[in-house]
Amino acid sequence: MDSSVFVLFGATGDLAHRKLFPALYNLHLEGKLPCGFAIVGLGRKPFSEEQFRGRVKEALARFSRRGADDSAAQAEFLRLVHYQILEADRAEDYKRLLDRVEGLERQAGIPGNRLFYLSVSPDWFASIARLLKESGLTGGPGWKRLAVEKPFGRDLASARELNRSLLEAFPAEDIRYVDHYLGKPMVQNLQAFISANPVLKAVLNNRYVANVQITASETLGVGERAGYYDRAGAVRDMFQNHMLQLLMMTAMHSDVYDKQRILESAIPIQAQDAANFVVRGQYGPGELEGRKVPGYLDEPGVAAGSRTDTFFAARLELDDPVWGGVPFFIRTGKRMSEKSTRIIVEFRDPLEKYSHGEPKRNYLAVRIQPEESVELQLNLTGADGGAAETRLRYSIPEGELPEAYERLLHDALSGDASFFAKWPEIEASWRWLAPILEAFEDDRVPLHVYAAGTDGPEAANRLLERYGFKWL
Ligand code: BG6
């Protein structure tokens, strides 16, 4: 891998602390960082380099999947970490940053390759990209890449505007739109899983599949993030990005580059019909893991009488020769009964009838988290001559697979763009959602309250029952 400098905006933030530094550390332990490498953390807080390294060390101890200790390897990693104060809109700070980065490059023999990673509010993206360019940080020899975290816009127009501003500073091929679900090993696995197994490829189509269900449920509530979440809701926070990426990864036929066509083939839902195809919900008070939890409206920072969705489900169909006619049911919600991300393909009714004991519909389940497994349900004939259900299942041992951000940071540094969202996908996702967001705004879709700790509103069950299905 090319030697490079990793410039991290938002280095004192939550994501950096919980995910990015632990991921970089694990890459270091596995010898997967470039041999010439430096990390420059940027933030507004006045930390000295030593203080900042102390914070990073704490983050490793708490959040690295390998834990952390006082090993030589850890000390070596911490020596790669630097800190600089930066106000995102202050041009002089970027001049100082340039000096700093050039100094580190000289010291470590790094030929000007730089990855700028924006783990800050998107409100800052445009000005950061502009000042990176104006200060000369994006010039000179070596590659320069920009990685941005979601949310990317809040509708089609704002996403386009944001993208235009990034493109003024970086060519399209050097921008990485991070969707951390694409870094999850079982999500990455979907591609090979389908294309390397002709036995699956042969049946994953509208001839054999009755419906596809994609679920990402969380037990967490909005936590401390109401300032952001109350303006986003589940539809923008999870559905526009992670859930639609899962849809594309499930439905693509050949390779990752086919993904965007999947989403472009999603049949539009008109605003006036939205209530028939989508369900929005908001959690009320309830009980989770034996303790009482407040409803969304009582969470700190949520606007009085907020109509923000914390649950969103949709029925989608693709206008596509392989999948046409197969309903895709997708749901995501906070404060649900369990943390689970999974994709379940339910096959059509069995052709054979048994004399007794109805055979079940076969299904294929890919569990993405917390358990990482694949499972296939089959029917056998039992001792009494009736249908007997059996399940073939393989679970990947816990801790064996890397964390999403390890793969993503490695790919961003090495230049592999396969598992990042692509701009046309982002555009297609906002385009498909536009009439639905409009219907939400005009209050044409009822907001169902569900008790925290349940599986979401009853209306989400009816969405499937209408077609003779149930959530699996
Ligand atoms: C983030 C959302 O993108 O994904 C959060 O902003 C959500 O609201 C999180 O909790 C879920 O990620 P994971 O990896 O825990 O499923």
Coordinates of C-alpha atoms and ligand atoms in Angstrom, one line a residue:
M1 CA 0.0 0.0 0.0
D2 CA 1.2 3.5 -0.8
S3 CA 2.7 5.5 2.1
S4 CA 0.2 8.2 3.1
V5 CA -1.1 10.7 5.6
F6 CA -4.5 10.2 7.1
V7 CA -6.1 13.6 8.0
L8 CA -9.0 13.2 10.2
F9 CA -11.5 16.1 10.7
G10 CA -13.6 15.5 13.8
A11 CA -10.9 13.6 15.6
T12 CA -12.2 14.3 19.1
G13 CA -15.7 13.1 18.1
D14 CA -17.7 10.0 19.0
L15 CA -17.1 8.2 15.7
A16 CA -13.4 8.7 15.8
H17 CA -13.3 7.5 19.4
R18 CA -15.5 4.4 19.1
K19 CA -14.7 3.3 15.6
L20 CA -12.0 5.0 13.6
F21 CA -9.1 4.9 16.0
P22 CA -9.8 1.3 17.1
A23 CA -10.1 0.3 13.4
L24 CA -6.8 2.0 12.5
Y25 CA -5.2 0.3 15.5
N26 CA -6.4 -3.2 14.4
L27 CA -5.0 -2.6 11.0
H28 CA -1.7 -1.6 12.5
L29 CA -1.7 -4.8 14.6
E30 CA -2.3 -6.9 11.4
G31 CA 0.4 -5.1 9.5
K32 CA -2.1 -3.6 7.1
L33 CA -1.2 0.1 7.4
P34 CA 1.3 1.5 4.9
C35 CA 4.9 1.4 6.0
G36 CA 5.2 5.2 5.8
F37 CA 2.1 6.5 7.6
A38 CA 0.9 9.3 9.9
I39 CA -2.4 10.3 11.3
V40 CA -3.2 14.0 11.9
G41 CA -6.3 14.4 14.1
L42 CA -8.0 17.7 13.8
G43 CA -10.4 19.3 16.3
R44 CA -11.4 22.5 18.0
K45 CA -10.4 21.4 21.5
P46 CA -7.1 22.6 22.8
F47 CA -5.4 19.3 23.4
S48 CA -1.6 18.8 23.5
E49 CA -0.3 16.0 21.4
E50 CA 0.3 13.9 24.6
Q51 CA -3.2 14.6 25.9
F52 CA -4.7 13.6 22.5
R53 CA -2.7 10.4 22.4
G54 CA -3.9 9.6 25.9
R55 CA -7.5 9.9 24.7
V56 CA -6.8 7.7 21.8
K57 CA -5.2 5.1 24.1
E58 CA -8.4 5.2 26.2
A59 CA -10.5 4.7 23.1
L60 CA -8.5 1.7 22.2
A61 CA -8.8 0.2 25.6
R62 CA -12.6 0.6 25.5
F63 CA -13.5 0.0 21.9
S64 CA -10.8 -2.0 20.1
R65 CA -12.0 -5.6 19.5
R66 CA -8.6 -6.8 20.6
G67 CA -8.5 -4.6 23.7
A68 CA -5.3 -2.7 24.2
D69 CA -2.4 -2.8 26.6
D70 CA 1.0 -1.2 27.1
S71 CA 2.6 -3.3 24.4
A72 CA 5.3 -2.0 22.1
A73 CA 2.9 -2.4 19.2
Q74 CA 0.5 0.1 20.9
A75 CA 3.2 2.6 21.7
E76 CA 4.3 2.3 18.1
F77 CA 0.8 3.0 16.9
L78 CA 0.4 6.0 19.2
R79 CA 3.5 7.5 17.8
L80 CA 1.8 7.7 14.4
V81 CA -0.9 9.9 15.9
H82 CA -0.7 13.7 15.9
Y83 CA -3.1 16.4 16.8
Q84 CA -3.8 19.9 15.6
I85 CA -6.4 22.5 16.5
L86 CA -8.4 23.6 13.5
E87 CA -11.5 25.7 13.0
A88 CA -13.1 24.3 9.9
D89 CA -13.8 27.7 8.4
R90 CA -10.5 29.5 9.2
A91 CA -8.2 29.7 6.2
E92 CA -5.0 30.2 8.3
D93 CA -5.5 26.9 10.1
Y94 CA -5.3 25.1 6.8
K95 CA -2.0 26.8 6.0
R96 CA -0.7 25.5 9.3
L97 CA -2.1 22.1 8.5
L98 CA -0.3 22.1 5.2
D99 CA 3.0 22.8 6.9
R100 CA 2.4 20.1 9.4
V101 CA 1.4 17.5 6.8
E102 CA 4.4 18.4 4.6
G103 CA 6.7 18.1 7.7
L104 CA 5.4 14.6 8.5
E105 CA 5.7 13.6 4.9
R106 CA 9.3 14.6 4.8
Q107 CA 10.1 12.8 8.0
A108 CA 8.5 9.5 7.0
G109 CA 9.3 9.7 3.3
I110 CA 5.7 9.9 2.2
P111 CA 5.3 11.1 -1.4
G112 CA 2.3 13.5 -0.9
N113 CA -0.5 10.8 -0.7
R114 CA -3.3 12.2 1.5
L115 CA -6.7 10.9 2.7
F116 CA -8.9 13.6 4.1
Y117 CA -11.6 12.0 6.2
L118 CA -14.6 14.1 7.2
S119 CA -16.2 12.8 10.4
V120 CA -18.0 16.1 11.1
S121 CA -21.4 17.5 10.4
P122 CA -22.2 17.7 6.7
D123 CA -22.8 21.4 7.2
W124 CA -19.0 21.7 7.1
F125 CA -18.3 19.6 4.1
A126 CA -18.4 22.3 1.5
S127 CA -16.2 24.8 3.4
I128 CA -13.7 22.1 4.3
A129 CA -13.4 20.9 0.7
R130 CA -13.0 24.5 -0.5
L131 CA -10.4 25.4 2.0
L132 CA -8.4 22.2 1.5
K133 CA -8.2 23.2 -2.1
E134 CA -7.4 26.9 -1.6
S135 CA -4.7 26.2 1.0
G136 CA -2.9 23.9 -1.5
L137 CA -3.5 20.7 0.6
T138 CA -5.1 19.0 -2.4
G139 CA -2.2 20.0 -4.7
G140 CA 1.3 18.7 -5.3
P141 CA 2.5 15.2 -6.1
G142 CA 0.8 12.0 -4.9
W143 CA -2.9 11.1 -4.7
K144 CA -5.5 13.0 -2.6
R145 CA -8.8 11.4 -1.6
L146 CA -11.8 12.7 0.3
A147 CA -13.9 10.4 2.5
V148 CA -17.3 11.7 3.8
E149 CA -19.6 10.3 6.4
K150 CA -23.4 10.3 6.1
P151 CA -25.9 12.0 6.2
F152 CA -25.3 13.1 2.6
G153 CA -28.0 15.7 2.1
R154 CA -31.6 15.7 3.4
D155 CA -33.2 15.4 0.0
L156 CA -32.3 15.2 -3.7
A157 CA -31.7 18.9 -4.1
S158 CA -29.5 19.3 -1.0
A159 CA -27.5 16.2 -1.8
R160 CA -26.8 17.4 -5.4
E161 CA -25.8 20.8 -4.0
L162 CA -23.4 19.2 -1.5
N163 CA -22.0 17.0 -4.2
R164 CA -21.4 19.9 -6.5
S165 CA -19.3 21.6 -3.8
L166 CA -17.2 18.5 -3.2
L167 CA -16.6 18.2 -7.0
E168 CA -15.1 21.7 -7.1
A169 CA -12.3 20.5 -4.9
F170 CA -11.9 16.7 -5.7
P171 CA -12.5 14.8 -8.9
A172 CA -15.4 12.3 -8.7
E173 CA -13.1 9.2 -8.6
D174 CA -11.3 10.5 -5.5
I175 CA -14.4 10.9 -3.4
R176 CA -15.5 8.1 -1.1
Y177 CA -19.0 8.2 0.3
V178 CA -18.8 6.1 3.4
D179 CA -21.7 3.8 4.3
H180 CA -20.5 1.7 7.1
Y181 CA -23.0 -1.1 6.4
L182 CA -21.0 -1.8 3.2
G183 CA -18.0 -2.5 5.4
K184 CA -19.8 -5.2 7.4
P185 CA -18.2 -8.5 6.5
M186 CA -21.5 -10.3 5.9
V187 CA -22.7 -7.5 3.6
Q188 CA -19.5 -7.7 1.7
N189 CA -20.0 -11.5 1.6
L190 CA -23.3 -11.2 -0.2
Q191 CA -21.6 -10.5 -3.5
A192 CA -19.4 -13.6 -3.5
F193 CA -22.0 -15.6 -1.7
I194 CA -24.4 -15.2 -4.5
S195 CA -22.0 -15.2 -7.5
A196 CA -19.8 -18.1 -6.2
N197 CA -22.7 -20.3 -5.5
P198 CA -24.6 -21.2 -8.7
V199 CA -27.0 -23.2 -6.6
L200 CA -28.2 -19.9 -5.0
K201 CA -27.9 -17.8 -8.1
A202 CA -30.2 -20.3 -9.9
V203 CA -33.0 -19.7 -7.5
L204 CA -32.6 -16.1 -6.5
N205 CA -35.1 -14.7 -9.0
N206 CA -38.8 -14.1 -9.5
R207 CA -39.4 -17.7 -10.6
Y208 CA -38.7 -19.1 -7.1
V209 CA -38.7 -16.2 -4.6
A210 CA -41.9 -15.2 -3.0
N211 CA -40.6 -12.2 -1.2
V212 CA -37.4 -10.7 0.3
Q213 CA -37.4 -9.2 3.8
I214 CA -34.6 -6.9 5.0
T215 CA -34.6 -5.9 8.7
A216 CA -32.4 -3.7 10.8
S217 CA -33.8 -3.3 14.2
E218 CA -32.1 -1.6 17.1
T219 CA -32.8 -1.6 20.8
L220 CA -31.1 1.8 21.3
G221 CA -33.2 4.9 21.4
V222 CA -32.2 8.3 20.1
G223 CA -29.8 8.8 23.0
E224 CA -27.9 12.1 22.9
R225 CA -28.4 12.7 19.2
A226 CA -31.8 14.3 19.1
G227 CA -30.4 17.5 17.7
Y228 CA -29.5 15.6 14.5
Y229 CA -32.0 12.8 14.6
D230 CA -35.2 14.8 15.2
R231 CA -34.6 16.4 11.7
A232 CA -33.7 13.2 10.1
G233 CA -35.8 10.3 11.3
A234 CA -35.4 6.7 10.5
V235 CA -36.0 7.3 6.8
R236 CA -33.0 9.6 6.4
D237 CA -30.8 8.1 9.2
M238 CA -31.0 4.5 8.1
F239 CA -33.3 3.9 5.2
Q240 CA -31.9 6.2 2.5
N241 CA -28.4 4.9 3.0
H242 CA -27.9 1.6 4.9
M243 CA -31.2 -0.1 4.0
L244 CA -31.1 0.8 0.3
Q245 CA -27.5 -0.4 0.1
L246 CA -28.6 -3.7 1.6
L247 CA -31.4 -3.9 -1.0
M248 CA -28.9 -3.3 -3.8
M249 CA -26.4 -5.8 -2.4
T250 CA -29.1 -8.5 -2.1
A251 CA -30.6 -7.9 -5.5
M252 CA -27.5 -7.3 -7.7
H253 CA -27.0 -9.9 -10.3
S254 CA -23.3 -9.9 -11.2
D255 CA -21.0 -7.6 -9.4
V256 CA -20.9 -4.4 -7.3
Y257 CA -20.9 -2.2 -10.4
D258 CA -24.4 -3.4 -11.2
K259 CA -25.8 -2.0 -8.0
Q260 CA -27.0 1.4 -9.1
R261 CA -29.2 -0.1 -11.8
I262 CA -31.0 -2.1 -9.1
L263 CA -32.0 1.1 -7.4
E264 CA -32.8 2.9 -10.6
S265 CA -35.2 0.1 -11.4
A266 CA -37.2 0.6 -8.1
I267 CA -40.7 1.4 -9.1
P268 CA -41.6 4.9 -7.9
I269 CA -44.3 5.3 -5.2
Q270 CA -46.4 8.4 -5.7
A271 CA -47.0 10.7 -2.8
Q272 CA -50.7 10.1 -2.9
D273 CA -50.2 6.3 -2.7
A274 CA -47.4 6.4 -0.1
A275 CA -49.6 5.4 2.8
N276 CA -50.3 2.0 1.0
F277 CA -46.6 1.2 0.6
V278 CA -44.8 2.6 3.6
V279 CA -45.3 2.7 7.3
R280 CA -43.9 5.2 9.7
G281 CA -43.8 4.8 13.4
Q282 CA -42.5 6.5 16.5
Y283 CA -41.7 4.7 19.8
G284 CA -43.7 5.5 22.8
P285 CA -42.8 4.5 26.4
G286 CA -42.2 0.9 27.0
E287 CA -40.0 -1.7 28.5
L288 CA -36.7 -3.1 27.3
E289 CA -34.5 -5.8 28.9
G290 CA -36.6 -5.5 32.1
R291 CA -36.4 -1.7 32.5
K292 CA -38.8 1.0 31.7
V293 CA -37.7 3.4 28.9
P294 CA -39.2 6.7 27.9
G295 CA -41.0 7.4 24.7
Y296 CA -39.3 9.4 21.9
L297 CA -41.2 12.6 22.8
D298 CA -39.7 12.4 26.3
E299 CA -36.1 12.1 25.1
P300 CA -33.9 15.0 25.8
G301 CA -33.7 17.5 22.9
V302 CA -36.7 16.2 21.0
A303 CA -39.1 19.0 19.9
A304 CA -42.4 19.1 21.6
G305 CA -45.0 17.2 19.6
S306 CA -42.3 16.0 17.1
R307 CA -43.6 13.9 14.2
T308 CA -40.2 12.4 13.5
D309 CA -40.2 8.7 12.5
T310 CA -38.1 6.3 14.5
F311 CA -39.5 3.4 12.5
F312 CA -39.8 3.1 8.8
A313 CA -41.0 0.2 6.6
A314 CA -41.6 0.0 2.9
R315 CA -42.7 -2.4 0.3
L316 CA -40.7 -2.0 -2.9
E317 CA -40.7 -3.6 -6.3
L318 CA -38.1 -3.6 -8.9
D319 CA -38.8 -3.2 -12.6
D320 CA -36.2 -5.8 -13.5
P321 CA -36.2 -9.1 -15.5
V322 CA -34.7 -11.0 -12.6
W323 CA -36.7 -9.6 -9.7
G324 CA -39.9 -8.1 -11.3
G325 CA -43.0 -9.1 -9.3
V326 CA -41.1 -10.0 -6.1
P327 CA -42.0 -7.7 -3.2
F328 CA -39.1 -6.4 -1.1
F329 CA -40.2 -5.6 2.4
I330 CA -37.7 -3.4 4.3
R331 CA -37.9 -2.1 7.8
T332 CA -35.8 -0.4 10.3
G333 CA -36.5 1.0 13.8
K334 CA -35.1 2.2 17.1
R335 CA -36.2 0.8 20.5
M336 CA -37.3 -2.4 19.1
S337 CA -37.2 -5.8 20.8
E338 CA -33.8 -6.8 19.6
K339 CA -30.7 -5.7 17.8
S340 CA -30.7 -7.6 14.5
T341 CA -29.8 -7.0 10.9
R342 CA -30.8 -9.7 8.6
I343 CA -31.9 -10.5 5.1
I344 CA -34.4 -13.3 4.6
V345 CA -35.4 -14.6 1.2
E346 CA -38.6 -16.6 1.4
F347 CA -39.2 -19.0 -1.4
R348 CA -42.5 -19.9 -3.1
D349 CA -44.9 -22.5 -1.7
P350 CA -43.7 -26.1 -1.9
L351 CA -45.1 -27.9 -4.9
E352 CA -45.6 -31.2 -3.1
K353 CA -48.2 -31.7 -0.5
Y354 CA -47.6 -34.2 2.3
S355 CA -50.4 -36.4 3.6
H356 CA -50.1 -34.6 6.9
G357 CA -47.9 -31.8 8.3
E358 CA -47.7 -28.9 5.9
P359 CA -44.2 -28.3 4.6
K360 CA -43.0 -24.7 5.2
R361 CA -41.8 -22.3 2.6
N362 CA -38.1 -22.6 2.3
Y363 CA -36.1 -19.6 3.3
L364 CA -32.5 -18.4 3.1
A365 CA -31.4 -16.2 6.0
V366 CA -28.2 -14.1 6.0
R367 CA -27.6 -12.6 9.4
I368 CA -25.4 -9.6 9.4
Q369 CA -25.3 -8.7 13.1
P370 CA -24.9 -9.3 15.9
E371 CA -24.7 -12.9 14.8
E372 CA -23.0 -13.5 11.5
S373 CA -24.5 -16.6 9.9
V374 CA -26.2 -18.1 6.9
E375 CA -29.1 -20.5 7.2
L376 CA -31.2 -22.5 4.8
Q377 CA -34.6 -24.0 5.8
L378 CA -35.5 -27.2 4.1
N379 CA -38.3 -29.8 4.4
L380 CA -37.6 -33.5 4.9
T381 CA -40.0 -36.3 5.5
G382 CA -40.2 -37.1 9.2
A383 CA -40.6 -40.5 10.9
D384 CA -44.4 -40.2 10.9
G385 CA -44.4 -39.6 7.1
G386 CA -45.3 -35.9 7.5
A387 CA -43.2 -32.9 6.6
A388 CA -40.3 -32.2 9.0
E389 CA -38.4 -29.0 9.0
T390 CA -34.7 -28.9 9.1
R391 CA -32.2 -26.0 9.0
L392 CA -28.7 -25.9 7.6
R393 CA -26.8 -23.3 9.4
Y394 CA -23.3 -21.9 9.6
S395 CA -22.4 -19.3 12.1
I396 CA -19.1 -17.5 11.9
P397 CA -17.3 -17.6 15.3
E398 CA -17.6 -14.3 17.1
G399 CA -14.6 -11.9 16.7
E400 CA -13.3 -13.8 13.7
L401 CA -14.3 -11.1 11.2
P402 CA -13.0 -7.6 11.2
E403 CA -15.1 -4.6 12.0
A404 CA -16.7 -2.6 9.3
Y405 CA -14.4 0.4 9.6
E406 CA -11.3 -1.8 9.4
R407 CA -12.2 -2.8 5.9
L408 CA -13.4 0.6 4.9
L409 CA -10.3 2.5 6.1
H410 CA -8.1 -0.1 4.5
D411 CA -9.9 0.3 1.2
A412 CA -9.9 4.1 1.4
L413 CA -6.1 4.0 1.9
S414 CA -5.4 1.4 -0.7
G415 CA -7.7 2.9 -3.3
D416 CA -10.3 0.2 -3.6
A417 CA -13.6 1.9 -4.2
S418 CA -15.8 -1.2 -4.4
F419 CA -17.5 -1.0 -1.0
F420 CA -18.2 2.7 -0.9
A421 CA -21.5 4.2 -1.9
K422 CA -21.4 5.7 -5.4
W423 CA -22.9 9.1 -6.2
P424 CA -25.4 7.7 -8.7
E425 CA -26.7 5.4 -6.0
I426 CA -27.1 8.3 -3.6
E427 CA -28.9 10.3 -6.2
A428 CA -31.2 7.3 -7.1
S429 CA -32.0 6.8 -3.4
W430 CA -33.1 10.4 -2.9
R431 CA -35.0 10.4 -6.1
W432 CA -37.0 7.3 -5.1
L433 CA -37.6 8.7 -1.6
A434 CA -38.7 12.2 -2.8
P435 CA -42.5 11.5 -3.1
I436 CA -42.4 9.7 0.2
L437 CA -40.7 12.6 2.0
E438 CA -43.3 14.9 0.4
A439 CA -46.1 12.7 1.7
F440 CA -44.5 12.8 5.2
E441 CA -44.3 16.5 5.1
D442 CA -48.0 16.8 4.0
D443 CA -48.9 14.4 6.7
R444 CA -50.4 12.0 4.2
V445 CA -48.9 8.9 6.0
P446 CA -50.1 8.2 9.5
L447 CA -47.6 8.2 12.3
H448 CA -48.1 5.0 14.4
V449 CA -46.9 5.0 18.0
Y450 CA -45.4 1.6 19.0
A451 CA -44.4 0.7 22.5
A452 CA -40.6 0.6 23.0
G453 CA -39.3 -3.0 23.2
T454 CA -41.8 -4.3 20.6
D455 CA -41.4 -5.1 16.9
G456 CA -42.8 -1.8 15.7
P457 CA -46.3 -0.7 14.7
E458 CA -49.0 -3.3 13.9
A459 CA -49.3 -1.5 10.5
A460 CA -45.9 -2.9 9.5
N461 CA -47.4 -6.4 9.9
R462 CA -50.4 -5.5 7.8
L463 CA -48.0 -4.3 5.0
L464 CA -47.1 -8.0 4.5
E465 CA -50.3 -9.7 5.5
R466 CA -52.0 -8.0 2.6
Y467 CA -49.8 -10.1 0.3
G468 CA -50.1 -13.3 2.4
F469 CA -46.7 -13.0 4.1
K470 CA -45.4 -12.4 7.6
W471 CA -42.1 -10.9 8.9
L472 CA -39.7 -13.8 9.5
Ligands
BG6_1 C1 -25.8 5.0 12.0 C2 -27.1 5.7 12.4 O1 -25.5 5.3 10.7 O2 -26.0 3.6 12.1 C3 -27.4 5.3 13.8 O3 -26.9 7.1 12.3 C4 -27.5 3.8 14.0 O4 -28.6 5.9 14.2 C5 -26.3 3.1 13.4 O5 -27.7 3.5 15.4 C6 -26.4 1.6 13.4 O6 -25.2 1.1 13.1 P1 -24.9 -0.4 13.5 O7 -23.6 -0.7 12.9 O8 -24.8 -0.4 15.0 O9 -26.0 -1.3 13.0

